Amino acid sequence: MNYKFLLESILMNMDEGILVVDSEANVTFYNEPATNIAGISPEKAIGKNILEIFSDLTPESSTFYQVLRNKQPIIDYAQTYMNYQGVKVSTLTSTIPLIEQGEVVGALEIYRDLTQVKELSEKVLNLQSELFKKKSNEKSYSGNGVVYTFDDIIGESLAIKKLKEQAKKIADSMSPVLVYGETGTGKEVLVQAIHSASRVRKHKPFIAQNCAALPNTLLDSILFGTTAGSFTGAKDKPGLFELADGGTLFLDEINSMDLELQGKLLRVLQDGIVRRVGGTNTVHVDVRIIASTNEHPAYIVGKNILRKDLYYRLNVVSLTIPPLRERVEDIPLLVKSFIEMYNNTVNKNVDNITPEAVHVLQSYHWPGNIRELKYAIESIMNFVDSHSIDVHDIPSHITDFLATPGVKLEETLENLPVSSLVDNLNKYEKQLIQRAIKQANGNGAKAARILNIPRQTLHNKIKKYNIDWKIILENDV
């Protein structure tokens, strides 16, 4: 294979931009085909000093100058600055020194656009700030951001009854909570219900943040706030801890948070003190932390994904939401609730589901749990032509999974191999990721879109399963 052609193809299909400078921080290579973050063409960029291109940067704030000076890489650093055209942009950069025979000869920076993500995050922060703004000197709020209560946790199974009883008992506790449940089991519904049942906190803010949705450097500033001048473009802004003062902060997918940030979270849990990024002043906050993970806590602690000391602190109260396949007796109640919901939204008048259809739904394994069941009922409600749902109305991916030609449904279920469910689900997830990477020809952003998950989540799962992109692209998956 022509390696020059291969390199050109890789560069042209990357979402990231690449900048290379010499030891004096003058640009020697620049490639940004898919975006216009820097606001300058390669022809104009080559030969210019990095400070000429980004006029509001200084030798102290420039990652290039820091790396050239310290000979140490700076990985996944979020910053905001003015580009060559005077447009404010936000990027996530990784800057690496180029060392030849012990001497720094330059630096390489790979960066991607975070402008829309940062703008959206700031809008959310501003909206939350307005929502939870205190009225004069009173400790009251105009809203608390909660829509669910324990009445929204539907089910009569022993597992669900026990879970609700446990959650109600700790609603007024000050202790942190760790919630474990597979994707789609309703972790946020449970967490909101706990907040709503708290006599102390229910009228105070409830704020939820998915830790997998943002790069860790940006998540740091979102959680803890920023001080003006702490980095280029930084302003005095409170973080989610300050906004949630008196209430609850829900950190979803805590297993996606890097270890350094986990250390900062542990310190807040221990002493209730928050220091903004780049600041020296501290603020005392009264916030109840509820964290969740979609992977078993023992697994992520064993793999050093979650710090042991943070796990011990969070796990003071441990709640596990059972997957839907372990509470199939609740499916009829859930289906009834979803039918009532979608009767209103899709203008139908369905009032029944046949026992045969219920049996099929109870026999399916529901890897997406309640969320998948909800969307399955939504699909059925859009196409059903009668007042009753029957087997033929159920989506084909469910019935195809359960039955093969000439074999009864019961026989199919009896002959399914029984082994570790977690292992099988992990194998299936790994295969899906490998197929998506293959289909996207190695383009990470496209693979994430195919899987309909955040790119950060995809990278975390690739690391978890030790997936080698090169092997995937060279072989059939």
CSV table of C-alpha atoms in Angstrom, one decimal:
chain,number,residue,atom,x,y,z
A,1,MET,CA,0.0,0.0,0.0
A,2,ASN,CA,1.1,3.5,-0.8
A,3,TYR,CA,1.8,5.0,2.7
A,4,LYS,CA,1.6,8.6,1.4
A,5,PHE,CA,-1.9,7.9,0.0
A,6,LEU,CA,-2.8,6.3,3.3
A,7,LEU,CA,-1.6,9.2,5.4
A,8,GLU,CA,-3.4,11.7,3.1
A,9,SER,CA,-6.6,9.7,3.4
A,10,ILE,CA,-6.4,9.6,7.2
A,11,LEU,CA,-5.7,13.3,7.4
A,12,MET,CA,-8.6,14.2,5.1
A,13,ASN,CA,-11.1,12.2,7.0
A,14,MET,CA,-10.1,13.2,10.6
A,15,ASP,CA,-12.4,15.4,12.6
A,16,GLU,CA,-9.4,16.7,14.4
A,17,GLY,CA,-7.0,19.4,13.3
A,18,ILE,CA,-3.2,19.0,13.5
A,19,LEU,CA,-0.6,21.7,14.1
A,20,VAL,CA,3.2,21.1,14.3
A,21,VAL,CA,5.6,23.8,15.4
A,22,ASP,CA,9.4,24.0,15.6
A,23,SER,CA,11.4,24.7,18.7
A,24,GLU,CA,10.6,28.4,18.4
A,25,ALA,CA,6.8,27.8,18.1
A,26,ASN,CA,6.7,28.6,14.4
A,27,VAL,CA,4.2,26.5,12.4
A,28,THR,CA,5.8,23.9,10.2
A,29,PHE,CA,2.7,21.7,9.4
A,30,TYR,CA,-1.0,22.5,9.6
A,31,ASN,CA,-3.9,20.3,8.5
A,32,GLU,CA,-7.6,21.1,9.2
A,33,PRO,CA,-9.7,19.8,6.3
A,34,ALA,CA,-13.1,19.2,7.9
A,35,THR,CA,-13.4,22.3,10.1
A,36,ASN,CA,-12.4,26.0,10.4
A,37,ILE,CA,-11.4,26.2,14.0
A,38,ALA,CA,-8.2,28.1,13.5
A,39,GLY,CA,-9.7,30.4,10.9
A,40,ILE,CA,-6.6,30.3,8.6
A,41,SER,CA,-5.5,28.4,5.5
A,42,PRO,CA,-2.4,26.1,5.6
A,43,GLU,CA,-0.6,28.4,3.1
A,44,LYS,CA,-1.0,31.4,5.5
A,45,ALA,CA,-0.2,29.4,8.6
A,46,ILE,CA,3.1,27.9,7.6
A,47,GLY,CA,6.0,29.9,9.0
A,48,LYS,CA,3.9,32.0,11.4
A,49,ASN,CA,4.5,31.9,15.1
A,50,ILE,CA,1.6,30.4,17.0
A,51,LEU,CA,1.1,33.7,18.9
A,52,GLU,CA,0.5,35.5,15.5
A,53,ILE,CA,-2.3,33.1,14.6
A,54,PHE,CA,-4.0,33.2,18.0
A,55,SER,CA,-3.5,36.8,19.1
A,56,ASP,CA,-4.9,36.5,22.6
A,57,LEU,CA,-2.6,33.7,23.6
A,58,THR,CA,0.6,34.4,25.5
A,59,PRO,CA,3.7,32.3,26.1
A,60,GLU,CA,2.3,31.6,29.6
A,61,SER,CA,-1.2,30.5,28.3
A,62,SER,CA,-0.1,28.7,25.1
A,63,THR,CA,0.0,24.9,25.4
A,64,PHE,CA,2.7,24.9,22.7
A,65,TYR,CA,5.0,27.1,24.7
A,66,GLN,CA,4.4,25.2,27.9
A,67,VAL,CA,5.2,21.9,26.2
A,68,LEU,CA,8.3,23.3,24.5
A,69,ARG,CA,9.5,24.6,27.9
A,70,ASN,CA,8.6,21.7,30.1
A,71,LYS,CA,9.1,18.8,27.6
A,72,GLN,CA,6.0,17.2,29.0
A,73,PRO,CA,2.8,16.5,27.1
A,74,ILE,CA,-0.5,18.1,27.9
A,75,ILE,CA,-3.4,15.7,27.2
A,76,ASP,CA,-7.1,16.6,26.7
A,77,TYR,CA,-6.9,20.2,27.7
A,78,ALA,CA,-10.0,22.4,27.1
A,79,GLN,CA,-9.4,26.0,26.3
A,80,THR,CA,-11.2,29.0,24.8
A,81,TYR,CA,-9.5,31.7,22.6
A,82,MET,CA,-9.8,33.9,19.6
A,83,ASN,CA,-8.8,32.3,16.3
A,84,TYR,CA,-7.1,34.1,13.4
A,85,GLN,CA,-10.4,35.6,12.2
A,86,GLY,CA,-11.2,37.0,15.7
A,87,VAL,CA,-13.9,34.3,16.3
A,88,LYS,CA,-14.1,32.9,19.8
A,89,VAL,CA,-13.6,29.1,19.7
A,90,SER,CA,-13.2,26.3,22.3
A,91,THR,CA,-11.1,23.3,21.7
A,92,LEU,CA,-10.0,20.1,23.3
A,93,THR,CA,-6.2,19.8,22.6
A,94,SER,CA,-3.5,17.2,23.2
A,95,THR,CA,0.0,18.7,22.8
A,96,ILE,CA,3.0,16.4,22.6
A,97,PRO,CA,6.7,17.4,22.5
A,98,LEU,CA,8.8,16.2,19.6
A,99,ILE,CA,12.1,15.0,21.0
A,100,GLU,CA,15.1,14.0,18.9
A,101,GLN,CA,18.3,12.8,20.4
A,102,GLY,CA,17.3,14.2,23.8
A,103,GLU,CA,16.5,17.7,22.4
A,104,VAL,CA,13.1,19.2,21.9
A,105,VAL,CA,12.8,20.0,18.1
A,106,GLY,CA,9.2,21.0,18.1
A,107,ALA,CA,5.7,20.0,19.3
A,108,LEU,CA,2.6,18.4,17.8
A,109,GLU,CA,-0.9,19.3,18.7
A,110,ILE,CA,-4.1,17.5,17.9
A,111,TYR,CA,-7.3,19.4,18.6
A,112,ARG,CA,-11.0,19.2,18.0
A,113,ASP,CA,-13.8,21.7,18.2
A,114,LEU,CA,-15.6,22.0,21.5
A,115,THR,CA,-17.3,25.3,20.7
A,116,GLN,CA,-20.9,24.0,20.4
A,117,VAL,CA,-20.4,21.7,23.4
A,118,LYS,CA,-19.1,24.5,25.6
A,119,GLU,CA,-21.7,26.9,24.5
A,120,LEU,CA,-24.5,24.4,25.2
A,121,SER,CA,-22.9,23.6,28.6
A,122,GLU,CA,-22.8,27.3,29.5
A,123,LYS,CA,-26.4,27.8,28.4
A,124,VAL,CA,-27.4,24.9,30.6
A,125,LEU,CA,-25.4,26.4,33.5
A,126,ASN,CA,-27.0,29.8,33.0
A,127,LEU,CA,-30.5,28.3,32.8
A,128,GLN,CA,-29.8,26.3,35.9
A,129,SER,CA,-28.5,29.4,37.6
A,130,GLU,CA,-31.7,31.3,36.8
A,131,LEU,CA,-33.9,28.3,37.8
A,132,PHE,CA,-32.2,27.9,41.2
A,133,LYS,CA,-31.7,31.6,41.9
A,134,LYS,CA,-32.4,32.5,45.5
A,135,LYS,CA,-35.2,35.0,46.0
A,136,SER,CA,-33.7,37.9,47.9
A,137,ASN,CA,-32.1,36.5,51.1
A,138,GLU,CA,-34.5,33.6,51.4
A,139,LYS,CA,-33.2,30.1,50.9
A,140,SER,CA,-36.0,29.2,48.4
A,141,TYR,CA,-35.9,28.4,44.7
A,142,SER,CA,-38.2,29.0,41.7
A,143,GLY,CA,-37.9,25.3,40.7
A,144,ASN,CA,-36.0,22.2,41.5
A,145,GLY,CA,-35.6,20.4,38.2
A,146,VAL,CA,-37.5,17.3,39.2
A,147,VAL,CA,-40.3,15.5,37.4
A,148,TYR,CA,-40.4,12.0,38.9
A,149,THR,CA,-41.5,10.7,42.3
A,150,PHE,CA,-41.8,7.1,43.7
A,151,ASP,CA,-45.2,6.9,42.0
A,152,ASP,CA,-43.4,6.8,38.7
A,153,ILE,CA,-41.5,3.7,39.6
A,154,ILE,CA,-44.0,1.1,38.3
A,155,GLY,CA,-43.9,-2.5,39.5
A,156,GLU,CA,-45.2,-4.9,42.1
A,157,SER,CA,-42.3,-7.4,42.0
A,158,LEU,CA,-40.5,-8.2,45.2
A,159,ALA,CA,-37.3,-6.7,43.9
A,160,ILE,CA,-39.0,-3.3,43.0
A,161,LYS,CA,-40.9,-3.2,46.3
A,162,LYS,CA,-37.7,-3.8,48.2
A,163,LEU,CA,-35.8,-1.1,46.2
A,164,LYS,CA,-38.5,1.5,46.8
A,165,GLU,CA,-38.6,0.7,50.5
A,166,GLN,CA,-34.8,1.1,50.8
A,167,ALA,CA,-34.8,4.3,48.8
A,168,LYS,CA,-37.6,5.9,50.9
A,169,LYS,CA,-35.7,5.1,54.1
A,170,ILE,CA,-32.6,7.0,53.0
A,171,ALA,CA,-34.4,10.0,51.3
A,172,ASP,CA,-33.6,12.3,54.2
A,173,SER,CA,-30.1,10.9,54.9
A,174,MET,CA,-27.0,13.1,54.3
A,175,SER,CA,-25.0,10.1,53.1
A,176,PRO,CA,-23.9,9.8,49.5
A,177,VAL,CA,-25.5,7.1,47.3
A,178,LEU,CA,-24.2,4.8,44.6
A,179,VAL,CA,-26.8,3.5,42.2
A,180,TYR,CA,-26.0,0.5,40.0
A,181,GLY,CA,-28.2,-0.4,37.1
A,182,GLU,CA,-27.9,-1.4,33.5
A,183,THR,CA,-28.6,1.1,30.7
A,184,GLY,CA,-32.3,1.8,30.5
A,185,THR,CA,-33.3,0.6,34.0
A,186,GLY,CA,-34.4,4.0,35.2
A,187,LYS,CA,-31.6,5.2,37.4
A,188,GLU,CA,-32.5,8.9,37.1
A,189,VAL,CA,-36.1,8.2,37.8
A,190,LEU,CA,-35.1,6.5,41.1
A,191,VAL,CA,-32.6,9.4,42.0
A,192,GLN,CA,-35.3,12.0,41.3
A,193,ALA,CA,-37.8,10.1,43.4
A,194,ILE,CA,-35.3,10.1,46.3
A,195,HIS,CA,-34.8,13.9,46.0
A,196,SER,CA,-38.6,14.4,45.8
A,197,ALA,CA,-39.2,12.4,48.9
A,198,SER,CA,-36.6,14.3,51.0
A,199,ARG,CA,-38.3,16.7,53.4
A,200,VAL,CA,-35.1,18.7,53.6
A,201,ARG,CA,-34.0,18.9,50.0
A,202,LYS,CA,-37.1,18.5,47.8
A,203,HIS,CA,-37.6,22.3,47.4
A,204,LYS,CA,-33.9,22.8,46.6
A,205,PRO,CA,-32.1,22.2,43.3
A,206,PHE,CA,-31.8,18.8,41.7
A,207,ILE,CA,-29.0,18.9,39.0
A,208,ALA,CA,-28.0,15.9,36.9
A,209,GLN,CA,-24.8,15.6,34.9
A,210,ASN,CA,-23.8,12.7,32.7
A,211,CYS,CA,-20.1,12.3,33.2
A,212,ALA,CA,-19.6,10.6,29.8
A,213,ALA,CA,-21.1,13.5,27.9
A,214,LEU,CA,-18.2,15.9,28.3
A,215,PRO,CA,-14.4,15.6,28.2
A,216,ASN,CA,-12.9,15.5,31.7
A,217,THR,CA,-11.2,18.9,31.4
A,218,LEU,CA,-14.5,20.6,30.5
A,219,LEU,CA,-16.4,18.5,33.1
A,220,ASP,CA,-13.9,19.8,35.7
A,221,SER,CA,-14.9,23.4,35.1
A,222,ILE,CA,-18.6,22.5,34.8
A,223,LEU,CA,-18.6,20.8,38.2
A,224,PHE,CA,-16.4,23.2,40.1
A,225,GLY,CA,-16.7,26.5,38.2
A,226,THR,CA,-14.0,28.8,36.9
A,227,THR,CA,-12.2,31.9,38.0
A,228,ALA,CA,-11.5,34.7,35.5
A,229,GLY,CA,-8.0,34.3,34.0
A,230,SER,CA,-7.5,30.7,35.1
A,231,PHE,CA,-7.2,29.9,31.4
A,232,THR,CA,-7.8,31.8,28.2
A,233,GLY,CA,-11.4,32.8,27.9
A,234,ALA,CA,-12.3,31.8,31.4
A,235,LYS,CA,-14.8,33.8,33.4
A,236,ASP,CA,-16.0,33.9,37.0
A,237,LYS,CA,-18.7,31.2,36.9
A,238,PRO,CA,-20.2,29.0,39.6
A,239,GLY,CA,-20.1,25.2,39.0
A,240,LEU,CA,-22.8,22.6,39.5
A,241,PHE,CA,-21.7,22.1,43.1
A,242,GLU,CA,-22.4,25.7,43.9
A,243,LEU,CA,-25.7,25.7,41.9
A,244,ALA,CA,-26.9,22.6,43.7
A,245,ASP,CA,-26.2,24.0,47.2
A,246,GLY,CA,-28.8,22.7,49.6
A,247,GLY,CA,-30.0,20.1,47.1
A,248,THR,CA,-28.9,17.1,45.2
A,249,LEU,CA,-26.2,16.6,42.5
A,250,PHE,CA,-26.6,13.4,40.4
A,251,LEU,CA,-23.5,12.3,38.6
A,252,ASP,CA,-24.5,9.7,36.0
A,253,GLU,CA,-21.9,7.3,34.6
A,254,ILE,CA,-19.4,8.1,37.3
A,255,ASN,CA,-17.2,5.4,35.8
A,256,SER,CA,-16.5,7.7,32.8
A,257,MET,CA,-14.8,10.3,35.1
A,258,ASP,CA,-11.0,10.2,35.1
A,259,LEU,CA,-9.1,9.3,38.3
A,260,GLU,CA,-7.8,12.8,38.9
A,261,LEU,CA,-11.2,14.3,38.8
A,262,GLN,CA,-12.5,11.5,41.0
A,263,GLY,CA,-9.9,12.6,43.6
A,264,LYS,CA,-11.3,16.2,43.5
A,265,LEU,CA,-14.9,14.8,44.0
A,266,LEU,CA,-13.7,12.7,46.9
A,267,ARG,CA,-12.3,15.8,48.7
A,268,VAL,CA,-15.7,17.6,48.3
A,269,LEU,CA,-17.5,14.5,49.7
A,270,GLN,CA,-15.1,14.5,52.7
A,271,ASP,CA,-15.1,18.2,53.7
A,272,GLY,CA,-17.8,19.9,51.6
A,273,ILE,CA,-15.3,22.5,50.3
A,274,VAL,CA,-15.3,23.6,46.6
A,275,ARG,CA,-12.5,25.5,44.9
A,276,ARG,CA,-13.1,26.9,41.4
A,277,VAL,CA,-10.7,26.0,38.6
A,278,GLY,CA,-7.8,28.4,38.8
A,279,GLY,CA,-9.0,30.0,42.0
A,280,THR,CA,-7.7,30.2,45.5
A,281,ASN,CA,-10.9,31.0,47.5
A,282,THR,CA,-13.0,28.1,48.7
A,283,VAL,CA,-16.8,27.8,49.1
A,284,HIS,CA,-18.6,25.5,51.5
A,285,VAL,CA,-21.5,23.7,49.9
A,286,ASP,CA,-24.3,21.5,51.3
A,287,VAL,CA,-24.9,19.1,48.5
A,288,ARG,CA,-26.0,15.5,48.6
A,289,ILE,CA,-24.1,13.4,45.9
A,290,ILE,CA,-25.8,10.6,44.2
A,291,ALA,CA,-23.7,8.8,41.6
A,292,SER,CA,-24.6,6.0,39.3
A,293,THR,CA,-22.8,3.4,37.1
A,294,ASN,CA,-24.1,1.1,34.4
A,295,GLU,CA,-21.2,-1.3,35.1
A,296,HIS,CA,-21.0,-3.4,38.2
A,297,PRO,CA,-19.1,-1.5,40.9
A,298,ALA,CA,-16.9,-4.5,41.7
A,299,TYR,CA,-15.8,-4.7,38.1
A,300,ILE,CA,-15.0,-1.0,37.7
A,301,VAL,CA,-13.1,-0.9,41.0
A,302,GLY,CA,-11.2,-4.1,40.1
A,303,LYS,CA,-10.2,-2.6,36.7
A,304,ASN,CA,-9.1,0.7,38.5
A,305,ILE,CA,-11.8,2.6,36.5
A,306,LEU,CA,-13.3,3.8,39.8
A,307,ARG,CA,-11.0,4.8,42.7
A,308,LYS,CA,-11.3,2.5,45.7
A,309,ASP,CA,-11.4,5.3,48.2
A,310,LEU,CA,-14.2,7.1,46.2
A,311,TYR,CA,-16.1,3.8,45.9
A,312,TYR,CA,-15.9,3.3,49.7
A,313,ARG,CA,-17.2,6.8,50.3
A,314,LEU,CA,-20.0,6.6,47.7
A,315,ASN,CA,-21.1,3.1,48.6
A,316,VAL,CA,-22.3,4.1,52.1
A,317,VAL,CA,-25.7,3.7,50.6
A,318,SER,CA,-25.8,1.2,47.8
A,319,LEU,CA,-28.9,0.7,45.6
A,320,THR,CA,-29.2,-1.8,42.7
A,321,ILE,CA,-31.9,-1.5,40.1
A,322,PRO,CA,-32.8,-5.0,38.8
A,323,PRO,CA,-32.8,-5.4,35.0
A,324,LEU,CA,-36.2,-5.9,33.3
A,325,ARG,CA,-35.5,-9.6,32.6
A,326,GLU,CA,-35.4,-10.2,36.3
A,327,ARG,CA,-38.7,-8.6,37.0
A,328,VAL,CA,-40.8,-9.8,34.1
A,329,GLU,CA,-43.9,-9.9,36.3
A,330,ASP,CA,-43.9,-6.1,36.1
A,331,ILE,CA,-44.1,-6.0,32.3
A,332,PRO,CA,-47.9,-6.0,32.2
A,333,LEU,CA,-48.1,-3.0,34.5
A,334,LEU,CA,-45.4,-1.2,32.5
A,335,VAL,CA,-47.1,-1.9,29.2
A,336,LYS,CA,-50.4,-0.6,30.6
A,337,SER,CA,-48.7,2.6,31.7
A,338,PHE,CA,-47.0,3.1,28.3
A,339,ILE,CA,-50.3,2.4,26.4
A,340,GLU,CA,-52.1,5.1,28.5
A,341,MET,CA,-49.2,7.5,27.8
A,342,TYR,CA,-49.1,6.9,24.0
A,343,ASN,CA,-52.9,6.9,23.7
A,344,ASN,CA,-52.7,10.6,24.4
A,345,THR,CA,-49.6,11.4,22.3
A,346,VAL,CA,-50.4,9.4,19.1
A,347,ASN,CA,-54.2,9.9,19.4
A,348,LYS,CA,-55.2,6.2,19.7
A,349,ASN,CA,-57.7,4.4,21.9
A,350,VAL,CA,-56.0,1.1,22.7
A,351,ASP,CA,-57.4,-0.5,25.9
A,352,ASN,CA,-56.1,-4.1,25.8
A,353,ILE,CA,-53.2,-6.4,25.0
A,354,THR,CA,-53.7,-10.1,24.5
A,355,PRO,CA,-52.2,-12.7,26.8
A,356,GLU,CA,-50.2,-14.1,23.9
A,357,ALA,CA,-48.7,-10.7,23.2
A,358,VAL,CA,-47.8,-10.3,26.9
A,359,HIS,CA,-46.2,-13.7,26.9
A,360,VAL,CA,-44.0,-12.7,24.0
A,361,LEU,CA,-43.0,-9.5,25.7
A,362,GLN,CA,-42.2,-11.4,28.9
A,363,SER,CA,-40.1,-14.0,27.0
A,364,TYR,CA,-37.8,-11.4,25.4
A,365,HIS,CA,-34.5,-10.6,27.1
A,366,TRP,CA,-34.8,-6.8,26.9
A,367,PRO,CA,-31.1,-5.7,26.7
A,368,GLY,CA,-32.3,-2.1,26.7
A,369,ASN,CA,-34.5,-2.7,29.7
A,370,ILE,CA,-37.5,-0.4,30.5
A,371,ARG,CA,-36.3,2.2,27.9
A,372,GLU,CA,-36.4,-0.4,25.2
A,373,LEU,CA,-39.8,-1.6,26.3
A,374,LYS,CA,-41.1,1.9,26.3
A,375,TYR,CA,-39.9,2.5,22.7
A,376,ALA,CA,-41.3,-0.8,21.6
A,377,ILE,CA,-44.7,0.1,22.9
A,378,GLU,CA,-44.4,3.5,21.2
A,379,SER,CA,-43.6,1.7,17.9
A,380,ILE,CA,-46.6,-0.6,18.3
A,381,MET,CA,-49.0,2.3,19.2
A,382,ASN,CA,-48.0,4.2,16.0
A,383,PHE,CA,-49.1,1.2,13.8
A,384,VAL,CA,-51.8,-0.6,15.7
A,385,ASP,CA,-55.2,-0.4,13.9
A,386,SER,CA,-57.5,-1.9,16.6
A,387,HIS,CA,-58.3,-1.4,20.3
A,388,SER,CA,-56.2,-4.4,21.2
A,389,ILE,CA,-52.5,-5.2,20.8
A,390,ASP,CA,-51.8,-8.7,19.5
A,391,VAL,CA,-48.6,-10.7,18.7
A,392,HIS,CA,-48.5,-9.6,15.1
A,393,ASP,CA,-48.3,-5.9,16.3
A,394,ILE,CA,-45.0,-6.6,18.2
A,395,PRO,CA,-41.8,-5.4,16.4
A,396,SER,CA,-40.2,-8.1,14.3
A,397,HIS,CA,-36.8,-7.8,16.1
A,398,ILE,CA,-38.4,-9.1,19.2
A,399,THR,CA,-40.4,-12.0,17.6
A,400,ASP,CA,-37.5,-12.9,15.3
A,401,PHE,CA,-35.2,-13.2,18.3
A,402,LEU,CA,-37.6,-15.5,20.2
A,403,ALA,CA,-38.7,-17.9,17.4
A,404,THR,CA,-37.2,-19.8,14.5
A,405,PRO,CA,-39.1,-21.5,11.7
A,406,GLY,CA,-40.9,-24.7,12.7
A,407,VAL,CA,-39.9,-24.3,16.4
A,408,LYS,CA,-42.4,-23.3,19.1
A,409,LEU,CA,-41.5,-20.3,21.2
A,410,GLU,CA,-41.3,-22.3,24.4
A,411,GLU,CA,-38.9,-24.8,22.8
A,412,THR,CA,-36.7,-22.0,21.6
A,413,LEU,CA,-36.4,-20.5,25.1
A,414,GLU,CA,-35.7,-23.9,26.7
A,415,ASN,CA,-32.9,-24.6,24.3
A,416,LEU,CA,-31.1,-21.3,24.7
A,417,PRO,CA,-27.6,-21.7,26.2
A,418,VAL,CA,-27.4,-20.6,29.8
A,419,SER,CA,-24.2,-18.9,30.9
A,420,SER,CA,-23.1,-15.6,32.5
A,421,LEU,CA,-25.5,-12.9,31.3
A,422,VAL,CA,-23.0,-10.1,32.0
A,423,ASP,CA,-20.3,-11.9,29.9
A,424,ASN,CA,-22.7,-12.5,27.0
A,425,LEU,CA,-23.9,-8.9,27.0
A,426,ASN,CA,-20.3,-7.6,27.1
A,427,LYS,CA,-19.4,-9.9,24.2
A,428,TYR,CA,-22.3,-8.6,22.2
A,429,GLU,CA,-21.5,-5.0,23.0
A,430,LYS,CA,-17.9,-5.5,21.9
A,431,GLN,CA,-19.1,-7.1,18.6
A,432,LEU,CA,-21.4,-4.2,17.9
A,433,ILE,CA,-18.6,-1.7,18.5
A,434,GLN,CA,-16.2,-3.6,16.2
A,435,ARG,CA,-18.9,-3.7,13.4
A,436,ALA,CA,-19.6,0.0,13.8
A,437,ILE,CA,-15.8,0.8,13.5
A,438,LYS,CA,-15.6,-1.4,10.5
A,439,GLN,CA,-18.6,0.2,8.9
A,440,ALA,CA,-17.3,3.7,9.6
A,441,ASN,CA,-13.9,2.8,8.1
A,442,GLY,CA,-12.2,3.7,11.3
A,443,ASN,CA,-13.8,7.1,11.7
A,444,GLY,CA,-14.5,7.4,15.4
A,445,ALA,CA,-17.1,10.2,15.1
A,446,LYS,CA,-19.0,8.2,12.5
A,447,ALA,CA,-18.9,5.0,14.5
A,448,ALA,CA,-20.3,6.9,17.5
A,449,ARG,CA,-23.1,8.2,15.3
A,450,ILE,CA,-23.9,4.7,14.0
A,451,LEU,CA,-24.1,3.4,17.6
A,452,ASN,CA,-26.0,6.5,18.7
A,453,ILE,CA,-23.8,7.1,21.7
A,454,PRO,CA,-21.5,10.0,22.7
A,455,ARG,CA,-18.0,9.8,21.3
A,456,GLN,CA,-16.5,9.9,24.7
A,457,THR,CA,-18.6,6.9,25.7
A,458,LEU,CA,-17.3,5.0,22.6
A,459,HIS,CA,-13.7,5.7,23.5
A,460,ASN,CA,-14.3,4.5,27.0
A,461,LYS,CA,-15.8,1.3,25.8
A,462,ILE,CA,-13.0,0.8,23.3
A,463,LYS,CA,-10.5,1.1,26.2
A,464,LYS,CA,-12.6,-1.2,28.3
A,465,TYR,CA,-12.7,-4.0,25.7
A,466,ASN,CA,-9.1,-3.4,24.5
A,467,ILE,CA,-10.3,-3.0,20.9
A,468,ASP,CA,-7.6,-2.6,18.3
A,469,TRP,CA,-8.8,-0.4,15.4
A,470,LYS,CA,-6.0,-1.6,13.1
A,471,ILE,CA,-6.9,-5.3,13.5
A,472,ILE,CA,-10.6,-4.5,12.8
A,473,LEU,CA,-9.9,-2.6,9.6
A,474,GLU,CA,-7.6,-5.3,8.3
A,475,ASN,CA,-9.9,-8.2,9.1
A,476,ASP,CA,-13.5,-9.1,8.8
A,477,VAL,CA,-15.5,-8.7,12.1
